[in-house]
Amino acid sequence: SFALPSCLRRAARARAMSAEAPPGVAPAEPGPSATAAVLSEMVEDAAVWCAVHGLVVGDRDNPRSGTVPGVGLVHAPFSLLPARLPTSVWKQALELAPIFNELVDRVSLDGEFLQEALSRTKQVDDFTARLLEIHQKMMAVNKKEDIRLGLHRSDYMLDSETNSLLQIELNTISISFPGLGSLVSELHRNLLIQYGKVLGLDSERIPRNWAASQFADALARAWSEYNNDRDGRIVSVVYFRAGYAPNDYPSEAEWRARLLMEQSSAIKCPSISYHLVGTKKIQQELAKPNVLERFLDNKEDIAKLRKSFAGLWSLDNEEIVKSAIEKPELFVLKPQREGGGNNIYGHDLRDTLVKLQKEQGESLAAYILMQRIFPKASLTPLVRGGVCFEDLTISELGIFGGYLRNKDRVIMNNPCGYLMRTKVSSSNEGGVATGFAVLDSVYLT
Ligand code: ADP
Ligand code: MG
Ligand code: MG
């Protein structure tokens, strides 16, 4: 059971903020019964669209899912209507993509910086230590990567207090959802082409999203840049869809494989250096005063990046640890992990900090502290398992970025589509795969 009129109210609000709405005139709302009929029809159409276009995921409730190909699939969880986003914020996020790409590339070339910045983390985080070990081996033999390919996603939330776009994190390995993300934008476009009139929404306000084909294009261009088409014999591009989590290395064999790939002349997406640049510790180090200046020359670019940085602190800052223990609700405690579900919030954050402080040694160095961002919550119709329900939600915008260079020649450096994820505002974490969030797209206002 869900409150139908408020779903339409959300749509109506979007209309009211759009340019063609005459000032002072509230858009008409259809009566409740018309609304109910339209909504259930939309949910059904959307679910069918998902099935037909492959906007599906494995169904956890089906025991054969994941073991028998093509069996046990269900539509991916999605929001029924796209999330409103001011055009200025959208442009800002797009503008940041090539600058972050360039930053990743520059930082990746400074092996000493990476080793130094992660030296304390290494002592308490075995996984990071293993990655650094591979990186160290490459430094020792002076390994150069002439062709560098980055498929990134920079994630943001719109802070409600300051109305500013703040970066959550920058992902450089195993980026999820260029595929399903593109499809959700198409789903929403199609729904608005069909129902836009009655909802007062314009399908053209959903930006086109070619993330999947743009990433595929980047991979193909890397292959042609490698310029050796003896397939079957020479591996030109290694793309990692795993390898970012300790579980991906159950034995020494996986670590040996990772090292072998790094030693090879193949283009790695990502190289060990690019991977390390994407760690939370490096994010925090880059946010320190005067660090961006080490890597970038353009002052305007530096200012743009800095504007998107939230508060980030290392835990050797006693003042901030004290503040976080006093007001844990204003912070997020992050270990060096990827994939969602690893961060620590609220009471757990306080307890963890108190416990870590008592322990002797370096255990605090495994984490960073981040300012907690509070986006404005709105009521959203969400569809999961074929059922529509309404909840208070907040959204996280991810901008995909593609980067390819060969020595001094930058072949590609641009935004490659987007991913909006929307989660129930009471939930801390945001993963779609982990079951916290739904896929969404953007409605420009
Ligand atoms: P991961 O690499 O595991 O995705 P993130 O830094 O993206 O780690 O954190 C996971 C989720 O936690 C985010 O998608 C977001 O929902 C939430 N989150 C992370 N940092 C913050 C923050 N500073 N303020 C509010 N929520 C955050
Ligand atoms: Mg991440
Ligand atoms: Mg994340």
Coordinates of C-alpha atoms and ligand atoms in Angstrom, one line a residue:
S1 CA 0.0 0.0 0.0
F2 CA 1.4 3.4 -0.9
A3 CA 0.2 7.0 -0.9
L4 CA -0.6 7.6 -4.5
P5 CA -1.1 11.3 -4.6
S6 CA 2.3 12.2 -3.1
C7 CA 4.0 10.3 -5.9
L8 CA 2.2 12.6 -8.3
R9 CA 3.0 15.5 -6.1
R10 CA 6.7 14.8 -6.6
A11 CA 6.2 14.8 -10.4
A12 CA 4.2 18.0 -10.1
R13 CA 6.9 19.7 -8.1
A14 CA 9.4 18.9 -10.8
R15 CA 7.0 20.5 -13.3
A16 CA 6.6 23.5 -11.1
M17 CA 10.4 24.0 -11.1
S18 CA 10.8 23.6 -14.8
A19 CA 11.2 26.6 -17.1
E20 CA 8.0 26.4 -19.1
A21 CA 5.7 26.4 -16.0
P22 CA 4.1 29.8 -15.9
P23 CA 5.1 31.5 -12.6
G24 CA 2.6 31.3 -9.8
V25 CA 0.5 28.6 -11.6
A26 CA 0.4 25.3 -9.8
P27 CA 0.3 22.4 -12.2
A28 CA -3.0 20.5 -12.2
E29 CA -3.1 17.3 -10.3
P30 CA -5.3 14.5 -11.6
G31 CA -7.9 13.1 -9.2
P32 CA -6.9 10.2 -6.9
S33 CA -8.6 7.5 -8.9
A34 CA -7.1 8.5 -12.2
T35 CA -3.8 8.6 -10.4
A36 CA -4.1 5.1 -9.0
A37 CA -4.9 3.7 -12.4
V38 CA -2.0 5.4 -14.1
L39 CA 0.4 4.4 -11.4
S40 CA -0.4 0.7 -11.4
E41 CA -0.3 0.8 -15.2
M42 CA 3.1 2.5 -15.1
V43 CA 4.5 -0.1 -12.6
E44 CA 3.4 -2.9 -14.8
D45 CA 4.8 -1.3 -18.0
A46 CA 8.1 -0.6 -16.3
A47 CA 8.5 -4.1 -15.0
V48 CA 7.8 -5.5 -18.5
W49 CA 10.2 -3.0 -20.0
C50 CA 12.9 -4.2 -17.6
A51 CA 12.4 -7.9 -18.5
V52 CA 12.4 -7.1 -22.3
H53 CA 15.5 -4.9 -22.2
G54 CA 17.6 -6.8 -19.7
L55 CA 17.3 -4.4 -16.8
V56 CA 17.5 -7.5 -14.6
V57 CA 19.6 -8.9 -11.7
G58 CA 19.9 -12.3 -10.1
D59 CA 17.0 -13.1 -7.8
R60 CA 18.2 -13.9 -4.3
D61 CA 15.0 -15.6 -3.5
N62 CA 15.5 -18.2 -6.2
P63 CA 18.0 -20.9 -5.1
R64 CA 18.8 -21.8 -8.8
S65 CA 19.7 -18.2 -9.6
G66 CA 23.4 -17.8 -10.3
T67 CA 23.9 -21.5 -10.8
V68 CA 21.8 -22.2 -13.9
P69 CA 22.3 -19.6 -16.7
G70 CA 19.2 -17.6 -17.6
V71 CA 17.3 -18.8 -14.6
G72 CA 16.2 -16.8 -11.5
L73 CA 16.3 -13.3 -12.8
V74 CA 14.2 -10.4 -11.5
H75 CA 13.9 -6.7 -12.6
A76 CA 16.6 -4.5 -11.0
P77 CA 15.1 -2.4 -8.2
F78 CA 14.3 1.1 -9.6
S79 CA 12.6 4.3 -8.8
L80 CA 9.4 4.8 -10.8
L81 CA 10.3 8.4 -11.7
P82 CA 13.7 10.1 -12.2
A83 CA 15.2 12.2 -9.5
R84 CA 15.2 16.0 -9.9
L85 CA 18.5 17.7 -10.2
P86 CA 19.3 21.4 -10.9
T87 CA 21.0 21.8 -14.3
S88 CA 23.8 23.9 -12.8
V89 CA 24.7 21.0 -10.5
W90 CA 24.6 18.6 -13.4
K91 CA 26.9 20.7 -15.4
Q92 CA 29.3 21.1 -12.5
A93 CA 29.4 17.3 -12.0
L94 CA 30.2 16.8 -15.7
E95 CA 32.9 19.4 -15.7
L96 CA 34.6 17.7 -12.8
A97 CA 35.0 14.3 -14.6
P98 CA 37.9 15.1 -16.9
I99 CA 39.7 17.0 -14.1
F100 CA 39.4 14.0 -11.7
N101 CA 40.6 11.7 -14.6
E102 CA 43.7 13.9 -15.1
L103 CA 44.3 14.0 -11.3
V104 CA 44.2 10.2 -11.1
D105 CA 46.7 10.0 -14.0
R106 CA 49.1 12.5 -12.4
V107 CA 49.0 11.0 -9.0
S108 CA 49.5 7.5 -10.4
L109 CA 52.9 8.6 -11.8
D110 CA 54.1 9.6 -8.3
G111 CA 55.0 6.3 -6.8
E112 CA 56.8 7.8 -3.8
F113 CA 53.7 9.8 -2.9
L114 CA 51.5 6.7 -3.0
Q115 CA 53.9 4.6 -1.0
E116 CA 54.4 7.4 1.6
A117 CA 50.7 8.3 2.0
L118 CA 49.7 4.7 2.5
S119 CA 52.7 3.7 4.7
R120 CA 50.8 3.8 8.0
T121 CA 47.7 2.2 6.5
K122 CA 49.9 -0.7 5.3
Q123 CA 50.9 -1.6 8.8
V124 CA 47.4 -2.3 9.9
D125 CA 45.6 -3.2 6.7
D126 CA 46.8 -6.5 5.1
F127 CA 44.9 -6.0 1.9
T128 CA 46.4 -2.5 1.2
A129 CA 49.8 -3.9 2.1
R130 CA 49.5 -6.6 -0.6
L131 CA 48.6 -4.0 -3.2
L132 CA 51.5 -1.8 -2.1
E133 CA 53.8 -4.8 -2.3
I134 CA 53.0 -5.2 -6.0
H135 CA 53.3 -1.5 -6.6
Q136 CA 56.7 -1.5 -4.9
K137 CA 57.9 -4.3 -7.1
M138 CA 56.9 -2.3 -10.2
M139 CA 58.7 0.7 -8.8
A140 CA 61.8 -1.4 -8.2
V141 CA 62.0 -2.4 -11.9
N142 CA 61.0 1.1 -13.0
K143 CA 58.0 -0.3 -14.8
K144 CA 56.4 2.3 -17.2
E145 CA 52.9 2.2 -18.5
D146 CA 52.9 4.1 -21.7
I147 CA 49.2 3.5 -22.5
R148 CA 47.0 4.2 -19.5
L149 CA 43.3 3.5 -19.5
G150 CA 41.0 4.7 -16.7
L151 CA 37.3 3.9 -16.4
H152 CA 36.2 5.8 -13.3
R153 CA 33.1 6.9 -11.4
S154 CA 33.1 9.9 -9.2
D155 CA 30.1 9.8 -6.7
Y156 CA 28.5 12.9 -5.2
M157 CA 25.7 13.9 -2.9
L158 CA 24.0 17.3 -2.9
D159 CA 24.5 18.7 0.7
S160 CA 21.2 20.2 1.8
E161 CA 22.7 22.7 4.2
T162 CA 25.1 24.4 1.8
N163 CA 23.4 23.3 -1.4
S164 CA 26.8 22.2 -2.7
L165 CA 27.8 19.1 -4.7
L166 CA 30.2 17.1 -2.5
Q167 CA 32.2 14.1 -3.6
I168 CA 31.6 10.9 -1.7
E169 CA 34.4 9.0 -3.3
L170 CA 36.2 8.4 -6.6
N171 CA 36.2 4.8 -7.9
T172 CA 39.0 3.6 -10.1
I173 CA 38.5 -0.1 -10.2
S174 CA 35.7 -2.4 -11.2
I175 CA 33.1 0.4 -11.7
S176 CA 29.6 -0.9 -11.5
F177 CA 26.5 -0.1 -13.4
P178 CA 27.5 1.5 -16.7
G179 CA 25.2 -1.1 -18.2
L180 CA 22.1 -1.0 -15.9
G181 CA 22.6 2.7 -15.4
S182 CA 22.2 3.4 -19.1
L183 CA 19.1 1.2 -19.2
V184 CA 17.4 3.0 -16.3
S185 CA 17.7 6.3 -18.1
E186 CA 16.0 4.7 -21.1
L187 CA 13.3 3.1 -18.9
H188 CA 12.5 6.5 -17.5
R189 CA 12.5 8.2 -20.9
N190 CA 10.1 5.6 -22.2
L191 CA 7.8 6.0 -19.2
L192 CA 7.8 9.7 -19.6
I193 CA 7.2 9.5 -23.4
Q194 CA 4.1 7.5 -22.5
Y195 CA 2.9 9.1 -19.3
G196 CA 4.7 12.4 -19.3
K197 CA 1.6 14.4 -20.3
V198 CA -0.6 13.1 -17.5
L199 CA 2.3 13.6 -15.0
G200 CA 3.4 17.0 -16.3
L201 CA 6.9 15.8 -17.0
D202 CA 9.0 16.1 -20.2
S203 CA 11.1 13.0 -21.2
E204 CA 13.6 15.3 -22.9
R205 CA 14.7 16.5 -19.5
I206 CA 16.4 13.1 -18.8
P207 CA 19.9 13.4 -20.1
R208 CA 20.9 10.7 -22.6
N209 CA 23.1 8.1 -20.9
W210 CA 25.5 6.1 -23.1
A211 CA 27.7 4.9 -20.2
A212 CA 27.8 1.2 -21.4
S213 CA 28.8 2.0 -25.0
Q214 CA 31.2 4.8 -24.1
F215 CA 33.1 2.5 -21.7
A216 CA 33.1 -0.2 -24.4
D217 CA 34.4 2.3 -26.8
A218 CA 37.2 3.3 -24.4
L219 CA 38.2 -0.4 -24.1
A220 CA 38.2 -0.8 -27.9
R221 CA 40.3 2.3 -28.4
A222 CA 42.8 1.0 -25.9
W223 CA 43.0 -2.2 -27.8
S224 CA 43.6 -0.4 -31.1
E225 CA 46.2 1.9 -29.4
Y226 CA 48.0 -1.3 -28.3
N227 CA 48.1 -2.0 -32.0
N228 CA 48.7 -5.7 -32.0
D229 CA 45.9 -7.8 -33.3
R230 CA 47.4 -11.3 -32.8
D231 CA 44.5 -12.4 -30.6
G232 CA 44.7 -15.7 -29.0
R233 CA 48.4 -14.9 -28.5
I234 CA 48.8 -11.5 -27.0
V235 CA 46.6 -9.9 -24.3
S236 CA 46.3 -6.2 -25.0
V237 CA 43.8 -5.1 -22.3
V238 CA 43.1 -6.5 -18.9
Y239 CA 39.9 -5.2 -17.5
F240 CA 39.2 -6.0 -13.8
R241 CA 35.6 -6.7 -12.8
A242 CA 36.9 -8.1 -9.5
G243 CA 40.1 -7.7 -7.5
Y244 CA 39.0 -4.8 -5.3
A245 CA 38.1 -6.8 -2.2
P246 CA 40.1 -9.2 0.0
N247 CA 37.6 -12.0 -0.8
D248 CA 38.6 -11.8 -4.4
Y249 CA 42.0 -13.3 -3.4
P250 CA 41.1 -16.5 -1.5
S251 CA 44.6 -17.9 -2.0
E252 CA 48.1 -17.0 -3.1
A253 CA 47.3 -18.0 -6.6
E254 CA 45.1 -14.9 -7.1
W255 CA 47.9 -12.6 -5.8
R256 CA 50.3 -14.3 -8.2
A257 CA 47.9 -13.7 -11.1
R258 CA 47.5 -10.0 -10.1
L259 CA 51.3 -9.6 -10.0
L260 CA 51.7 -11.4 -13.3
M261 CA 49.2 -9.1 -15.0
E262 CA 50.9 -6.1 -13.5
Q263 CA 54.3 -7.3 -14.8
S264 CA 52.9 -7.9 -18.3
S265 CA 52.9 -5.3 -21.1
A266 CA 49.1 -5.4 -21.3
I267 CA 47.1 -2.3 -20.6
K268 CA 45.6 -2.7 -17.2
C269 CA 42.3 -1.1 -16.3
P270 CA 43.3 -0.2 -13.7
S271 CA 47.0 -0.5 -13.2
I272 CA 48.1 -1.0 -9.6
S273 CA 48.8 2.7 -9.4
Y274 CA 45.4 3.7 -10.6
H275 CA 43.9 1.2 -8.2
L276 CA 45.8 2.8 -5.2
V277 CA 44.8 6.3 -6.2
G278 CA 41.2 5.3 -5.7
T279 CA 41.7 4.4 -2.1
K280 CA 39.9 6.3 0.6
K281 CA 43.3 7.2 2.3
I282 CA 44.5 8.8 -0.9
Q283 CA 41.2 10.7 -1.2
Q284 CA 41.9 12.1 2.3
E285 CA 45.5 12.9 1.5
L286 CA 44.6 14.8 -1.7
A287 CA 42.1 16.9 0.3
K288 CA 44.9 18.3 2.5
P289 CA 46.1 21.9 1.8
N290 CA 48.6 22.3 -1.0
V291 CA 48.5 18.6 -2.2
L292 CA 46.4 19.2 -5.3
E293 CA 48.9 21.8 -6.3
R294 CA 51.6 19.1 -6.5
F295 CA 49.8 17.3 -9.3
L296 CA 47.8 19.9 -11.2
D297 CA 48.9 23.2 -12.7
N298 CA 45.6 24.9 -13.7
K299 CA 44.4 27.0 -10.7
E300 CA 40.8 27.0 -11.8
D301 CA 40.7 23.2 -12.1
I302 CA 42.2 23.0 -8.6
A303 CA 39.5 25.3 -7.2
K304 CA 36.8 23.3 -8.9
L305 CA 38.0 20.0 -7.3
R306 CA 38.5 21.6 -3.9
K307 CA 35.0 23.0 -3.9
S308 CA 33.7 19.4 -4.2
F309 CA 35.7 18.1 -1.3
A310 CA 33.9 17.3 1.9
G311 CA 35.7 17.4 5.2
L312 CA 38.2 14.5 5.3
W313 CA 40.6 13.7 8.1
S314 CA 43.2 11.1 9.1
L315 CA 42.8 9.7 12.6
D316 CA 46.1 11.0 13.9
N317 CA 44.2 14.3 14.2
E318 CA 43.2 14.0 17.9
E319 CA 40.9 17.0 17.8
I320 CA 38.7 15.5 15.1
V321 CA 38.6 12.1 16.8
K322 CA 37.4 13.8 19.9
S323 CA 34.7 15.7 17.9
A324 CA 33.6 12.4 16.2
I325 CA 33.3 10.7 19.6
E326 CA 31.2 13.6 20.9
K327 CA 29.0 13.9 17.7
P328 CA 29.3 10.6 15.8
E329 CA 26.2 11.5 13.7
L330 CA 28.1 14.2 11.9
F331 CA 30.8 11.8 10.6
V332 CA 31.4 8.6 8.6
L333 CA 34.3 6.3 9.6
K334 CA 35.7 4.5 6.5
P335 CA 38.2 1.6 6.2
Q336 CA 40.1 1.0 3.0
R337 CA 37.4 -1.0 1.4
E338 CA 35.2 -1.0 -1.7
G339 CA 31.8 -2.3 -2.7
G340 CA 29.5 -0.9 0.0
G341 CA 28.6 -2.0 3.5
N342 CA 32.0 -1.3 5.1
N343 CA 31.5 2.2 6.6
I344 CA 30.8 2.8 10.3
Y345 CA 28.1 5.3 11.5
G346 CA 26.5 6.6 14.7
H347 CA 26.9 4.6 17.9
D348 CA 29.1 2.1 16.2
L349 CA 31.4 4.9 15.0
R350 CA 31.8 6.1 18.6
D351 CA 32.4 2.6 20.0
T352 CA 34.9 1.8 17.3
L353 CA 36.9 5.0 17.9
V354 CA 36.9 4.5 21.6
K355 CA 38.1 0.9 21.2
L356 CA 40.7 1.8 18.6
Q357 CA 42.0 4.6 20.9
K358 CA 42.5 2.2 23.7
E359 CA 44.4 -0.3 21.5
Q360 CA 48.1 0.5 21.4
G361 CA 49.8 0.9 18.0
E362 CA 48.6 2.0 14.7
S363 CA 45.0 0.5 14.4
L364 CA 43.5 4.0 13.9
A365 CA 45.5 4.3 10.7
A366 CA 43.3 1.7 8.9
Y367 CA 40.5 4.3 8.7
I368 CA 39.7 7.8 7.6
L369 CA 37.0 10.1 9.0
M370 CA 34.7 12.0 6.7
Q371 CA 32.1 14.7 7.2
R372 CA 28.7 13.2 6.9
I373 CA 26.7 14.7 4.0
F374 CA 23.0 15.1 4.4
P375 CA 21.1 15.4 1.2
K376 CA 17.5 16.6 1.1
A377 CA 15.1 13.8 1.4
S378 CA 12.0 13.4 -0.8
L379 CA 9.1 11.0 -1.2
T380 CA 9.7 8.6 -4.0
P381 CA 7.8 5.6 -5.5
L382 CA 10.3 2.7 -5.5
V383 CA 9.8 -0.6 -7.3
R384 CA 11.3 -3.8 -5.9
G385 CA 10.3 -7.4 -6.8
G386 CA 7.3 -6.1 -8.8
V387 CA 5.9 -4.2 -5.8
C388 CA 5.7 -0.4 -5.7
F389 CA 6.1 1.4 -2.3
E390 CA 6.8 4.9 -1.3
D391 CA 9.5 6.0 1.0
L392 CA 11.6 9.0 2.0
T393 CA 14.8 8.8 0.0
I394 CA 18.1 10.5 -0.8
S395 CA 20.1 10.2 -3.9
E396 CA 23.8 9.8 -4.9
L397 CA 24.9 10.9 -8.4
G398 CA 27.8 9.1 -10.0
I399 CA 29.5 10.4 -13.2
F400 CA 31.4 7.9 -15.2
G401 CA 34.6 9.1 -16.7
G402 CA 36.8 7.6 -19.4
Y403 CA 40.5 8.4 -19.8
L404 CA 43.0 7.0 -22.3
R405 CA 46.4 8.2 -23.1
N406 CA 49.4 7.0 -24.9
K407 CA 52.6 8.7 -23.7
D408 CA 52.0 12.5 -24.2
R409 CA 48.9 12.0 -26.3
V410 CA 45.6 12.2 -24.5
I411 CA 43.2 10.1 -26.6
M412 CA 40.1 10.3 -24.5
N413 CA 39.2 12.3 -21.4
N414 CA 35.5 12.9 -20.9
P415 CA 32.4 12.1 -18.9
C416 CA 30.8 8.9 -20.0
G417 CA 27.2 9.0 -18.7
Y418 CA 25.9 8.7 -15.2
L419 CA 24.4 6.6 -12.5
M420 CA 21.8 7.8 -10.0
R421 CA 21.3 5.7 -7.0
T422 CA 18.5 6.4 -4.6
K423 CA 18.1 4.9 -1.1
V424 CA 15.8 5.1 1.8
S425 CA 17.0 8.0 3.8
S426 CA 17.1 6.0 7.0
S427 CA 19.7 3.6 5.6
N428 CA 23.4 4.5 6.0
E429 CA 24.9 2.6 3.1
G430 CA 23.9 3.0 -0.6
G431 CA 24.7 -0.2 -2.6
V432 CA 22.2 -1.5 -5.1
A433 CA 23.8 -4.9 -5.3
T434 CA 23.9 -5.0 -1.5
G435 CA 20.2 -4.3 -1.4
F436 CA 20.2 -0.8 0.2
A437 CA 19.4 1.3 -2.9
V438 CA 17.5 1.4 -6.2
L439 CA 18.7 2.5 -9.6
D440 CA 17.5 5.9 -10.7
S441 CA 18.2 8.5 -13.3
V442 CA 18.3 12.3 -13.6
Y443 CA 15.5 14.8 -14.3
L444 CA 17.0 18.2 -15.0
T445 CA 15.3 21.2 -13.5
Ligands
ADP1 P1 32.3 2.2 -1.2 O1 33.6 2.3 -1.9 O2 32.1 1.0 -0.3 O3 31.2 2.4 -2.2 P2 31.6 4.8 -0.2 O4 32.5 5.8 0.3 O5 30.9 5.1 -1.5 O6 32.3 3.4 -0.1 O7 30.4 4.7 0.9 C1 29.3 3.8 0.7 C2 28.0 4.5 0.9 O8 28.0 5.2 2.2 C3 27.8 5.7 -0.1 O9 27.2 5.2 -1.3 C4 26.9 6.6 0.6 O10 25.5 6.1 0.5 C5 27.3 6.4 2.1 N1 28.3 7.5 2.4 C6 29.7 7.4 2.2 N2 30.3 8.6 2.6 C7 29.3 9.4 3.1 C8 29.3 10.7 3.6 N3 30.4 11.4 3.8 N4 28.0 11.2 3.9 C9 26.9 10.5 3.8 N5 26.9 9.3 3.3 C10 28.0 8.7 2.9
MG2 MG 34.0 2.8 -3.9
MG3 MG 30.7 4.1 -3.2

